[in-house]
């Protein structure tokens, strides 16, 4: 196992190169990429100067040598029926036409589990990334405990406080007055959020169907370089070298690595801070992401390593990963 030593019986946290900033350059439905290339170009035309502005801002903050990478997340988890051979060329052509550089192309399915590749072929068992993150969830206690709903590990639901009295079991409702939900750590008034992390569409105990919010949280953790498997990064971006240059993209998403390095000269995929340029409809998802990240017991050694790397780089890295995220919400739906 990578990073394992018998002398310590603890995984050694391997070094991970980090950019100063990772910029996510939009997010489009696959059907829109396939059917509305003009609309995609119009949106990317709007995004291009924003990427340039935030790049310059990062250079002013971190110096002219600031390391900045860009990425795009393909929604193949919820829309697997549209093949990469149809989607990827159209997306990359639109990006090239509008001057939007995409250094890394990632698959949302890779946030659920990632297969390692060697020589362009998948090898070994997939790394269950989403399960690894789910195992680190620590829900807030909600005293007095009522037993009204199963714990997060069983129910797949996580909230940022105490649910209303409607969720109390009947035997606990000695006082029939309604008690509203309560956000822990609120500022005078509550903004209560209850997030579904996964479901079991094929029945209890069957395979989990991860929610968009949970996979988005995993996506941010990957971009921040916070996930390890026995001390080693859970995935390595790979340069994609097609077998047939005339048909560079396969018909199945599973035939592609979780993260592809499109730009050989790109700065590192992971970064101290992320910036996500997303349509406004994702504001609810990103609120849920923050709740999820604030309920994770991340590996302290990984956190400490990242903070120490930041010190060496002249970058102040917050201990809370939720404080390393930033967003720009774009007009339109």
mmCIF file of C-alpha atoms in Angstrom:
data_model
loop_
_atom_site.group_PDB
_atom_site.id
_atom_site.type_symbol
_atom_site.label_atom_id
_atom_site.label_comp_id
_atom_site.label_asym_id
_atom_site.label_seq_id
_atom_site.Cartn_x
_atom_site.Cartn_y
_atom_site.Cartn_z
ATOM 1 C CA UNK A 1 0.000 0.000 0.000
ATOM 2 C CA UNK A 2 1.317 3.416 -0.932
ATOM 3 C CA UNK A 3 2.848 5.321 1.926
ATOM 4 C CA UNK A 4 2.639 2.438 4.439
ATOM 5 C CA UNK A 5 5.597 1.716 6.705
ATOM 6 C CA UNK A 6 5.890 -1.171 9.132
ATOM 7 C CA UNK A 7 7.971 0.894 11.526
ATOM 8 C CA UNK A 8 5.187 3.355 12.253
ATOM 9 C CA UNK A 9 2.124 1.395 11.109
ATOM 10 C CA UNK A 10 0.742 4.750 10.007
ATOM 11 C CA UNK A 11 0.453 5.917 6.412
ATOM 12 C CA UNK A 12 2.963 8.567 5.458
ATOM 13 C CA UNK A 13 1.167 11.527 3.896
ATOM 14 C CA UNK A 14 2.724 11.956 0.482
ATOM 15 C CA UNK A 15 3.399 15.386 -0.930
ATOM 16 C CA UNK A 16 0.892 16.802 -3.389
ATOM 17 C CA UNK A 17 1.812 19.715 -5.662
ATOM 18 C CA UNK A 18 -0.633 22.578 -5.233
ATOM 19 C CA UNK A 19 -1.611 25.568 -7.303
ATOM 20 C CA UNK A 20 -2.574 28.779 -5.585
ATOM 21 C CA UNK A 21 -6.011 28.787 -7.209
ATOM 22 C CA UNK A 22 -8.195 26.267 -9.044
ATOM 23 C CA UNK A 23 -10.829 27.907 -11.265
ATOM 24 C CA UNK A 24 -13.868 25.908 -12.360
ATOM 25 C CA UNK A 25 -14.942 27.455 -15.659
ATOM 26 C CA UNK A 26 -18.700 26.932 -15.680
ATOM 27 C CA UNK A 27 -21.023 23.951 -15.596
ATOM 28 C CA UNK A 28 -23.444 22.967 -18.353
ATOM 29 C CA UNK A 29 -25.979 20.196 -18.753
ATOM 30 C CA UNK A 30 -24.679 17.570 -21.158
ATOM 31 C CA UNK A 31 -27.818 17.842 -23.274
ATOM 32 C CA UNK A 32 -27.099 21.550 -23.753
ATOM 33 C CA UNK A 33 -23.538 20.813 -24.862
ATOM 34 C CA UNK A 34 -24.867 18.237 -27.324
ATOM 35 C CA UNK A 35 -27.788 20.243 -28.706
ATOM 36 C CA UNK A 36 -27.042 23.932 -28.155
ATOM 37 C CA UNK A 37 -23.398 24.657 -29.033
ATOM 38 C CA UNK A 38 -24.244 28.280 -29.814
ATOM 39 C CA UNK A 39 -25.664 28.769 -26.319
ATOM 40 C CA UNK A 40 -22.590 27.153 -24.756
ATOM 41 C CA UNK A 41 -20.316 29.463 -26.738
ATOM 42 C CA UNK A 42 -22.330 32.473 -25.595
ATOM 43 C CA UNK A 43 -21.922 31.490 -21.953
ATOM 44 C CA UNK A 44 -18.212 30.775 -22.342
ATOM 45 C CA UNK A 45 -17.775 34.143 -24.051
ATOM 46 C CA UNK A 46 -19.107 35.691 -20.842
ATOM 47 C CA UNK A 47 -16.853 33.502 -18.689
ATOM 48 C CA UNK A 48 -13.588 34.183 -20.570
ATOM 49 C CA UNK A 49 -12.962 37.740 -19.272
ATOM 50 C CA UNK A 50 -13.975 36.648 -15.770
ATOM 51 C CA UNK A 51 -11.303 33.939 -15.796
ATOM 52 C CA UNK A 52 -8.766 36.535 -16.935
ATOM 53 C CA UNK A 53 -9.835 38.936 -14.179
ATOM 54 C CA UNK A 54 -9.596 36.354 -11.402
ATOM 55 C CA UNK A 55 -6.273 35.142 -12.774
ATOM 56 C CA UNK A 56 -4.896 38.668 -12.555
ATOM 57 C CA UNK A 57 -6.387 39.064 -9.078
ATOM 58 C CA UNK A 58 -4.598 35.897 -7.939
ATOM 59 C CA UNK A 59 -1.319 37.215 -9.339
ATOM 60 C CA UNK A 60 -1.755 40.457 -7.441
ATOM 61 C CA UNK A 61 -2.412 38.484 -4.273
ATOM 62 C CA UNK A 62 0.206 35.739 -4.598
ATOM 63 C CA UNK A 63 2.746 37.319 -6.944
ATOM 64 C CA UNK A 64 3.388 37.174 -10.665
ATOM 65 C CA UNK A 65 4.463 33.550 -10.336
ATOM 66 C CA UNK A 66 1.117 32.461 -8.897
ATOM 67 C CA UNK A 67 0.117 28.969 -9.975
ATOM 68 C CA UNK A 68 -3.402 28.927 -11.413
ATOM 69 C CA UNK A 69 -5.163 26.000 -13.054
ATOM 70 C CA UNK A 70 -8.585 25.654 -14.629
ATOM 71 C CA UNK A 71 -10.949 22.709 -14.654
ATOM 72 C CA UNK A 72 -14.329 21.551 -15.872
ATOM 73 C CA UNK A 73 -16.544 18.855 -14.319
ATOM 74 C CA UNK A 74 -18.533 16.657 -16.719
ATOM 75 C CA UNK A 75 -21.877 15.449 -15.334
ATOM 76 C CA UNK A 76 -21.571 11.824 -16.423
ATOM 77 C CA UNK A 77 -22.954 10.472 -13.126
ATOM 78 C CA UNK A 78 -26.504 11.704 -13.686
ATOM 79 C CA UNK A 79 -26.402 11.804 -17.512
ATOM 80 C CA UNK A 80 -24.339 8.768 -18.569
ATOM 81 C CA UNK A 81 -26.364 8.134 -21.720
ATOM 82 C CA UNK A 82 -24.637 10.945 -23.649
ATOM 83 C CA UNK A 83 -21.237 9.535 -24.710
ATOM 84 C CA UNK A 84 -17.886 11.330 -24.415
ATOM 85 C CA UNK A 85 -17.310 10.943 -28.159
ATOM 86 C CA UNK A 86 -20.285 13.262 -28.673
ATOM 87 C CA UNK A 87 -19.821 15.637 -25.730
ATOM 88 C CA UNK A 88 -16.105 16.273 -25.211
ATOM 89 C CA UNK A 89 -15.187 17.501 -28.728
ATOM 90 C CA UNK A 90 -18.074 19.996 -28.692
ATOM 91 C CA UNK A 91 -17.157 21.319 -25.252
ATOM 92 C CA UNK A 92 -13.465 21.683 -26.071
ATOM 93 C CA UNK A 93 -14.217 23.320 -29.421
ATOM 94 C CA UNK A 94 -16.478 25.880 -27.737
ATOM 95 C CA UNK A 95 -13.818 26.576 -25.106
ATOM 96 C CA UNK A 96 -11.106 27.005 -27.745
ATOM 97 C CA UNK A 97 -13.296 29.315 -29.846
ATOM 98 C CA UNK A 98 -13.993 31.581 -26.866
ATOM 99 C CA UNK A 99 -10.497 31.584 -25.381
ATOM 100 C CA UNK A 100 -11.423 29.670 -22.220
ATOM 101 C CA UNK A 101 -8.534 27.409 -21.252
ATOM 102 C CA UNK A 102 -9.509 24.078 -19.691
ATOM 103 C CA UNK A 103 -6.453 22.489 -18.104
ATOM 104 C CA UNK A 104 -8.258 19.548 -16.526
ATOM 105 C CA UNK A 105 -11.403 17.687 -17.522
ATOM 106 C CA UNK A 106 -13.007 15.695 -14.700
ATOM 107 C CA UNK A 107 -15.880 13.215 -14.519
ATOM 108 C CA UNK A 108 -18.487 13.502 -11.773
ATOM 109 C CA UNK A 109 -18.582 9.701 -11.582
ATOM 110 C CA UNK A 110 -14.941 9.931 -10.527
ATOM 111 C CA UNK A 111 -16.119 11.698 -7.376
ATOM 112 C CA UNK A 112 -18.063 8.545 -6.500
ATOM 113 C CA UNK A 113 -15.280 6.086 -7.303
ATOM 114 C CA UNK A 114 -12.091 6.382 -9.318
ATOM 115 C CA UNK A 115 -10.341 3.680 -11.294
ATOM 116 C CA UNK A 116 -6.594 3.899 -11.671
ATOM 117 C CA UNK A 117 -5.162 3.733 -15.185
ATOM 118 C CA UNK A 118 -1.896 2.419 -16.582
ATOM 119 C CA UNK A 119 -0.984 2.651 -20.241
ATOM 120 C CA UNK A 120 -4.412 4.068 -20.991
ATOM 121 C CA UNK A 121 -6.179 1.042 -19.507
ATOM 122 C CA UNK A 122 -8.080 0.750 -16.202
ATOM 123 C CA UNK A 123 -6.368 -1.418 -13.597
ATOM 124 C CA UNK A 124 -7.319 -2.770 -10.186
ATOM 125 C CA UNK A 125 -10.374 -2.057 -8.109
ATOM 126 C CA UNK A 126 -11.886 1.445 -8.094
ATOM 127 C CA UNK A 127 -11.106 3.655 -5.102
ATOM 128 C CA UNK A 128 -14.466 4.226 -3.324
ATOM 129 C CA UNK A 129 -13.910 7.957 -2.843
ATOM 130 C CA UNK A 130 -17.477 8.896 -1.895
ATOM 131 C CA UNK A 131 -17.674 6.079 0.656
ATOM 132 C CA UNK A 132 -14.366 7.221 2.148
ATOM 133 C CA UNK A 133 -15.734 10.737 2.584
ATOM 134 C CA UNK A 134 -19.073 9.483 3.945
ATOM 135 C CA UNK A 135 -17.197 7.535 6.617
ATOM 136 C CA UNK A 136 -15.759 10.827 7.902
ATOM 137 C CA UNK A 137 -19.109 12.541 8.500
ATOM 138 C CA UNK A 138 -19.675 13.585 12.113
ATOM 139 C CA UNK A 139 -23.236 14.893 12.572
ATOM 140 C CA UNK A 140 -23.957 17.503 15.214
ATOM 141 C CA UNK A 141 -25.565 16.051 18.334
ATOM 142 C CA UNK A 142 -29.057 17.387 18.865
ATOM 143 C CA UNK A 143 -29.839 17.152 22.578
ATOM 144 C CA UNK A 144 -32.144 16.037 23.904
ATOM 145 C CA UNK A 145 -31.922 12.966 21.675
ATOM 146 C CA UNK A 146 -35.354 11.789 20.639
ATOM 147 C CA UNK A 147 -34.628 8.914 18.297
ATOM 148 C CA UNK A 148 -37.078 10.426 15.834
ATOM 149 C CA UNK A 149 -34.984 9.589 12.794
ATOM 150 C CA UNK A 150 -32.146 7.192 12.098
ATOM 151 C CA UNK A 151 -28.609 8.621 12.310
ATOM 152 C CA UNK A 152 -26.928 10.024 9.204
ATOM 153 C CA UNK A 153 -24.972 6.843 8.477
ATOM 154 C CA UNK A 154 -28.292 4.989 8.137
ATOM 155 C CA UNK A 155 -30.663 7.648 6.833
ATOM 156 C CA UNK A 156 -28.357 9.457 4.409
ATOM 157 C CA UNK A 157 -29.562 12.833 5.710
ATOM 158 C CA UNK A 158 -27.448 15.542 7.356
ATOM 159 C CA UNK A 159 -28.652 18.839 8.804
ATOM 160 C CA UNK A 160 -27.036 21.927 10.282
ATOM 161 C CA UNK A 161 -29.010 21.923 13.516
ATOM 162 C CA UNK A 162 -31.991 20.375 15.264
ATOM 163 C CA UNK A 163 -35.032 19.384 13.253
ATOM 164 C CA UNK A 164 -38.504 20.568 14.175
ATOM 165 C CA UNK A 165 -40.760 18.748 16.627
ATOM 166 C CA UNK A 166 -42.550 17.215 13.634
ATOM 167 C CA UNK A 167 -39.661 14.750 13.492
ATOM 168 C CA UNK A 168 -39.976 13.713 17.144
ATOM 169 C CA UNK A 169 -41.459 10.264 17.802
ATOM 170 C CA UNK A 170 -44.973 10.281 19.197
ATOM 171 C CA UNK A 171 -43.876 9.012 22.617
ATOM 172 C CA UNK A 172 -41.483 11.960 22.965
ATOM 173 C CA UNK A 173 -44.137 14.577 22.253
ATOM 174 C CA UNK A 174 -45.384 15.141 25.783
ATOM 175 C CA UNK A 175 -45.588 18.837 24.950
ATOM 176 C CA UNK A 176 -47.693 19.141 21.799
ATOM 177 C CA UNK A 177 -46.577 22.679 21.026
ATOM 178 C CA UNK A 178 -44.676 22.990 17.774
ATOM 179 C CA UNK A 179 -40.908 23.524 18.085
ATOM 180 C CA UNK A 180 -39.360 25.016 14.942
ATOM 181 C CA UNK A 181 -36.052 23.775 13.548
ATOM 182 C CA UNK A 182 -32.938 25.372 14.995
ATOM 183 C CA UNK A 183 -29.649 26.079 13.243
ATOM 184 C CA UNK A 184 -26.648 25.495 15.475
ATOM 185 C CA UNK A 185 -24.331 28.499 15.617
ATOM 186 C CA UNK A 186 -27.008 30.756 14.143
ATOM 187 C CA UNK A 187 -26.834 34.526 14.198
ATOM 188 C CA UNK A 188 -30.062 35.341 16.026
ATOM 189 C CA UNK A 189 -32.255 33.723 13.356
ATOM 190 C CA UNK A 190 -32.147 30.268 11.845
ATOM 191 C CA UNK A 191 -31.377 29.199 8.290
ATOM 192 C CA UNK A 192 -32.038 25.497 8.608
ATOM 193 C CA UNK A 193 -30.852 23.071 5.938
ATOM 194 C CA UNK A 194 -31.475 19.328 5.761
ATOM 195 C CA UNK A 195 -29.354 17.683 3.057
ATOM 196 C CA UNK A 196 -29.904 14.313 1.411
ATOM 197 C CA UNK A 197 -26.468 12.771 0.885
ATOM 198 C CA UNK A 198 -27.540 9.556 -0.793
ATOM 199 C CA UNK A 199 -30.548 7.379 -1.495
ATOM 200 C CA UNK A 200 -31.225 3.701 -2.150
ATOM 201 C CA UNK A 201 -33.411 3.744 -5.291
ATOM 202 C CA UNK A 202 -33.213 -0.042 -5.620
ATOM 203 C CA UNK A 203 -34.286 -0.667 -2.044
ATOM 204 C CA UNK A 204 -32.797 -0.483 1.466
ATOM 205 C CA UNK A 205 -29.304 -1.886 1.743
ATOM 206 C CA UNK A 206 -28.699 -1.747 -2.009
ATOM 207 C CA UNK A 207 -26.071 0.397 -3.725
ATOM 208 C CA UNK A 208 -26.106 4.065 -2.776
ATOM 209 C CA UNK A 209 -27.139 6.704 -5.269
ATOM 210 C CA UNK A 210 -25.051 9.719 -4.283
ATOM 211 C CA UNK A 211 -26.693 13.131 -4.325
ATOM 212 C CA UNK A 212 -25.446 16.027 -6.421
ATOM 213 C CA UNK A 213 -24.632 17.967 -3.242
ATOM 214 C CA UNK A 214 -22.517 15.168 -1.803
ATOM 215 C CA UNK A 215 -20.573 14.600 -5.024
ATOM 216 C CA UNK A 216 -20.018 18.364 -5.245
ATOM 217 C CA UNK A 217 -18.506 18.277 -1.747
ATOM 218 C CA UNK A 218 -16.189 15.451 -2.835
ATOM 219 C CA UNK A 219 -15.290 17.474 -5.949
ATOM 220 C CA UNK A 220 -14.170 20.403 -3.794
ATOM 221 C CA UNK A 221 -12.125 18.102 -1.555
ATOM 222 C CA UNK A 222 -10.374 16.666 -4.611
ATOM 223 C CA UNK A 223 -9.616 20.155 -5.911
ATOM 224 C CA UNK A 224 -8.217 21.095 -2.500
ATOM 225 C CA UNK A 225 -6.015 17.994 -2.373
ATOM 226 C CA UNK A 226 -7.547 16.840 0.903
ATOM 227 C CA UNK A 227 -8.190 13.159 0.157
ATOM 228 C CA UNK A 228 -5.691 10.322 0.555
ATOM 229 C CA UNK A 229 -5.800 6.551 0.213
ATOM 230 C CA UNK A 230 -3.220 5.005 2.562
ATOM 231 C CA UNK A 231 -1.317 8.289 2.459
ATOM 232 C CA UNK A 232 -1.294 8.664 -1.331
ATOM 233 C CA UNK A 233 -3.600 10.972 -3.326
ATOM 234 C CA UNK A 234 -6.808 9.161 -4.253
ATOM 235 C CA UNK A 235 -6.298 10.047 -7.902
ATOM 236 C CA UNK A 236 -3.694 11.447 -10.266
ATOM 237 C CA UNK A 237 -4.709 13.489 -13.306
ATOM 238 C CA UNK A 238 -3.587 11.661 -16.432
ATOM 239 C CA UNK A 239 -2.700 12.885 -19.879
ATOM 240 C CA UNK A 240 -5.124 11.235 -22.291
ATOM 241 C CA UNK A 241 -3.390 9.641 -25.272
ATOM 242 C CA UNK A 242 -6.020 8.133 -27.604
ATOM 243 C CA UNK A 243 -5.368 4.888 -29.435
ATOM 244 C CA UNK A 244 -6.825 6.391 -32.598
ATOM 245 C CA UNK A 245 -6.180 10.131 -33.128
ATOM 246 C CA UNK A 246 -9.041 10.176 -35.636
ATOM 247 C CA UNK A 247 -11.450 9.089 -32.874
ATOM 248 C CA UNK A 248 -9.830 10.386 -29.684
ATOM 249 C CA UNK A 249 -12.770 9.950 -27.310
ATOM 250 C CA UNK A 250 -14.430 6.638 -26.388
ATOM 251 C CA UNK A 251 -18.131 5.811 -26.316
ATOM 252 C CA UNK A 252 -18.178 5.037 -22.586
ATOM 253 C CA UNK A 253 -17.307 7.452 -19.787
ATOM 254 C CA UNK A 254 -15.878 4.607 -17.714
ATOM 255 C CA UNK A 255 -13.126 4.238 -20.322
ATOM 256 C CA UNK A 256 -11.757 7.634 -19.266
ATOM 257 C CA UNK A 257 -9.744 8.498 -16.132
ATOM 258 C CA UNK A 258 -11.507 10.437 -13.378
ATOM 259 C CA UNK A 259 -9.412 13.540 -14.140
ATOM 260 C CA UNK A 260 -7.732 14.157 -17.501
ATOM 261 C CA UNK A 261 -4.897 16.612 -17.976
ATOM 262 C CA UNK A 262 -5.630 18.382 -21.249
ATOM 263 C CA UNK A 263 -2.868 20.977 -21.015
ATOM 264 C CA UNK A 264 0.630 19.463 -20.696
ATOM 265 C CA UNK A 265 1.899 22.792 -19.317
ATOM 266 C CA UNK A 266 -0.873 23.108 -16.724
ATOM 267 C CA UNK A 267 -0.165 24.032 -13.136
ATOM 268 C CA UNK A 268 -1.226 21.428 -10.520
ATOM 269 C CA UNK A 269 -4.854 20.312 -10.458
ATOM 270 C CA UNK A 270 -5.252 20.664 -6.676
ATOM 271 C CA UNK A 271 -4.936 24.081 -5.084
ATOM 272 C CA UNK A 272 -4.946 25.971 -1.809
ATOM 273 C CA UNK A 273 -8.200 27.660 -2.828
ATOM 274 C CA UNK A 274 -10.999 26.941 -5.274
ATOM 275 C CA UNK A 275 -13.130 29.333 -7.293
ATOM 276 C CA UNK A 276 -16.235 27.906 -8.940
ATOM 277 C CA UNK A 277 -18.072 29.822 -11.649
ATOM 278 C CA UNK A 278 -21.533 28.279 -11.654
ATOM 279 C CA UNK A 279 -25.081 29.130 -12.752
ATOM 280 C CA UNK A 280 -27.232 30.677 -10.029
ATOM 281 C CA UNK A 281 -29.330 27.527 -9.775
ATOM 282 C CA UNK A 282 -26.406 25.898 -7.951
ATOM 283 C CA UNK A 283 -26.593 28.244 -4.965
ATOM 284 C CA UNK A 284 -28.603 25.654 -3.012
ATOM 285 C CA UNK A 285 -26.122 22.914 -3.892
ATOM 286 C CA UNK A 286 -23.183 25.016 -2.727
ATOM 287 C CA UNK A 287 -24.954 25.849 0.552
ATOM 288 C CA UNK A 288 -25.364 22.113 1.079
ATOM 289 C CA UNK A 289 -21.691 21.581 0.197
ATOM 290 C CA UNK A 290 -20.667 23.953 2.962
ATOM 291 C CA UNK A 291 -22.825 22.091 5.488
ATOM 292 C CA UNK A 292 -21.292 18.774 4.433
ATOM 293 C CA UNK A 293 -17.708 20.033 4.584
ATOM 294 C CA UNK A 294 -18.262 21.501 8.042
ATOM 295 C CA UNK A 295 -19.347 18.067 9.298
ATOM 296 C CA UNK A 296 -16.289 16.130 8.113
ATOM 297 C CA UNK A 297 -13.553 14.840 10.371
ATOM 298 C CA UNK A 298 -10.751 15.112 7.827
ATOM 299 C CA UNK A 299 -7.365 13.489 8.285
ATOM 300 C CA UNK A 300 -5.492 15.812 10.646
ATOM 301 C CA UNK A 301 -2.159 14.914 9.062
ATOM 302 C CA UNK A 302 -3.416 15.928 5.618
ATOM 303 C CA UNK A 303 -4.776 19.206 6.974
ATOM 304 C CA UNK A 304 -1.509 19.909 8.802
ATOM 305 C CA UNK A 305 0.549 19.052 5.724
ATOM 306 C CA UNK A 306 -1.470 21.436 3.552
ATOM 307 C CA UNK A 307 -1.240 24.246 6.096
ATOM 308 C CA UNK A 308 2.531 23.702 6.389
ATOM 309 C CA UNK A 309 2.935 23.687 2.602
ATOM 310 C CA UNK A 310 1.051 26.968 2.539
ATOM 311 C CA UNK A 311 3.420 28.499 5.078
ATOM 312 C CA UNK A 312 6.381 27.478 2.919
ATOM 313 C CA UNK A 313 4.599 29.019 -0.076
ATOM 314 C CA UNK A 314 3.705 32.221 1.749
ATOM 315 C CA UNK A 315 0.004 31.319 1.706
ATOM 316 C CA UNK A 316 -2.252 31.401 4.761
ATOM 317 C CA UNK A 317 -4.378 28.248 4.591
ATOM 318 C CA UNK A 318 -7.462 28.163 6.866
ATOM 319 C CA UNK A 319 -7.898 25.007 8.916
ATOM 320 C CA UNK A 320 -11.558 24.826 7.835
ATOM 321 C CA UNK A 321 -11.801 23.597 4.257
ATOM 322 C CA UNK A 322 -15.120 25.407 3.820
ATOM 323 C CA UNK A 323 -13.173 28.664 4.149
ATOM 324 C CA UNK A 324 -11.028 27.747 1.138
ATOM 325 C CA UNK A 325 -13.970 27.821 -1.289
ATOM 326 C CA UNK A 326 -15.163 30.812 -3.281
ATOM 327 C CA UNK A 327 -17.909 31.146 -5.872
ATOM 328 C CA UNK A 328 -19.068 33.366 -8.680
ATOM 329 C CA UNK A 329 -22.725 32.829 -9.521
ATOM 330 C CA UNK A 330 -23.483 33.461 -13.168
ATOM 331 C CA UNK A 331 -26.643 34.910 -14.689
ATOM 332 C CA UNK A 332 -29.083 32.530 -16.285
ATOM 333 C CA UNK A 333 -30.360 29.141 -15.262
#
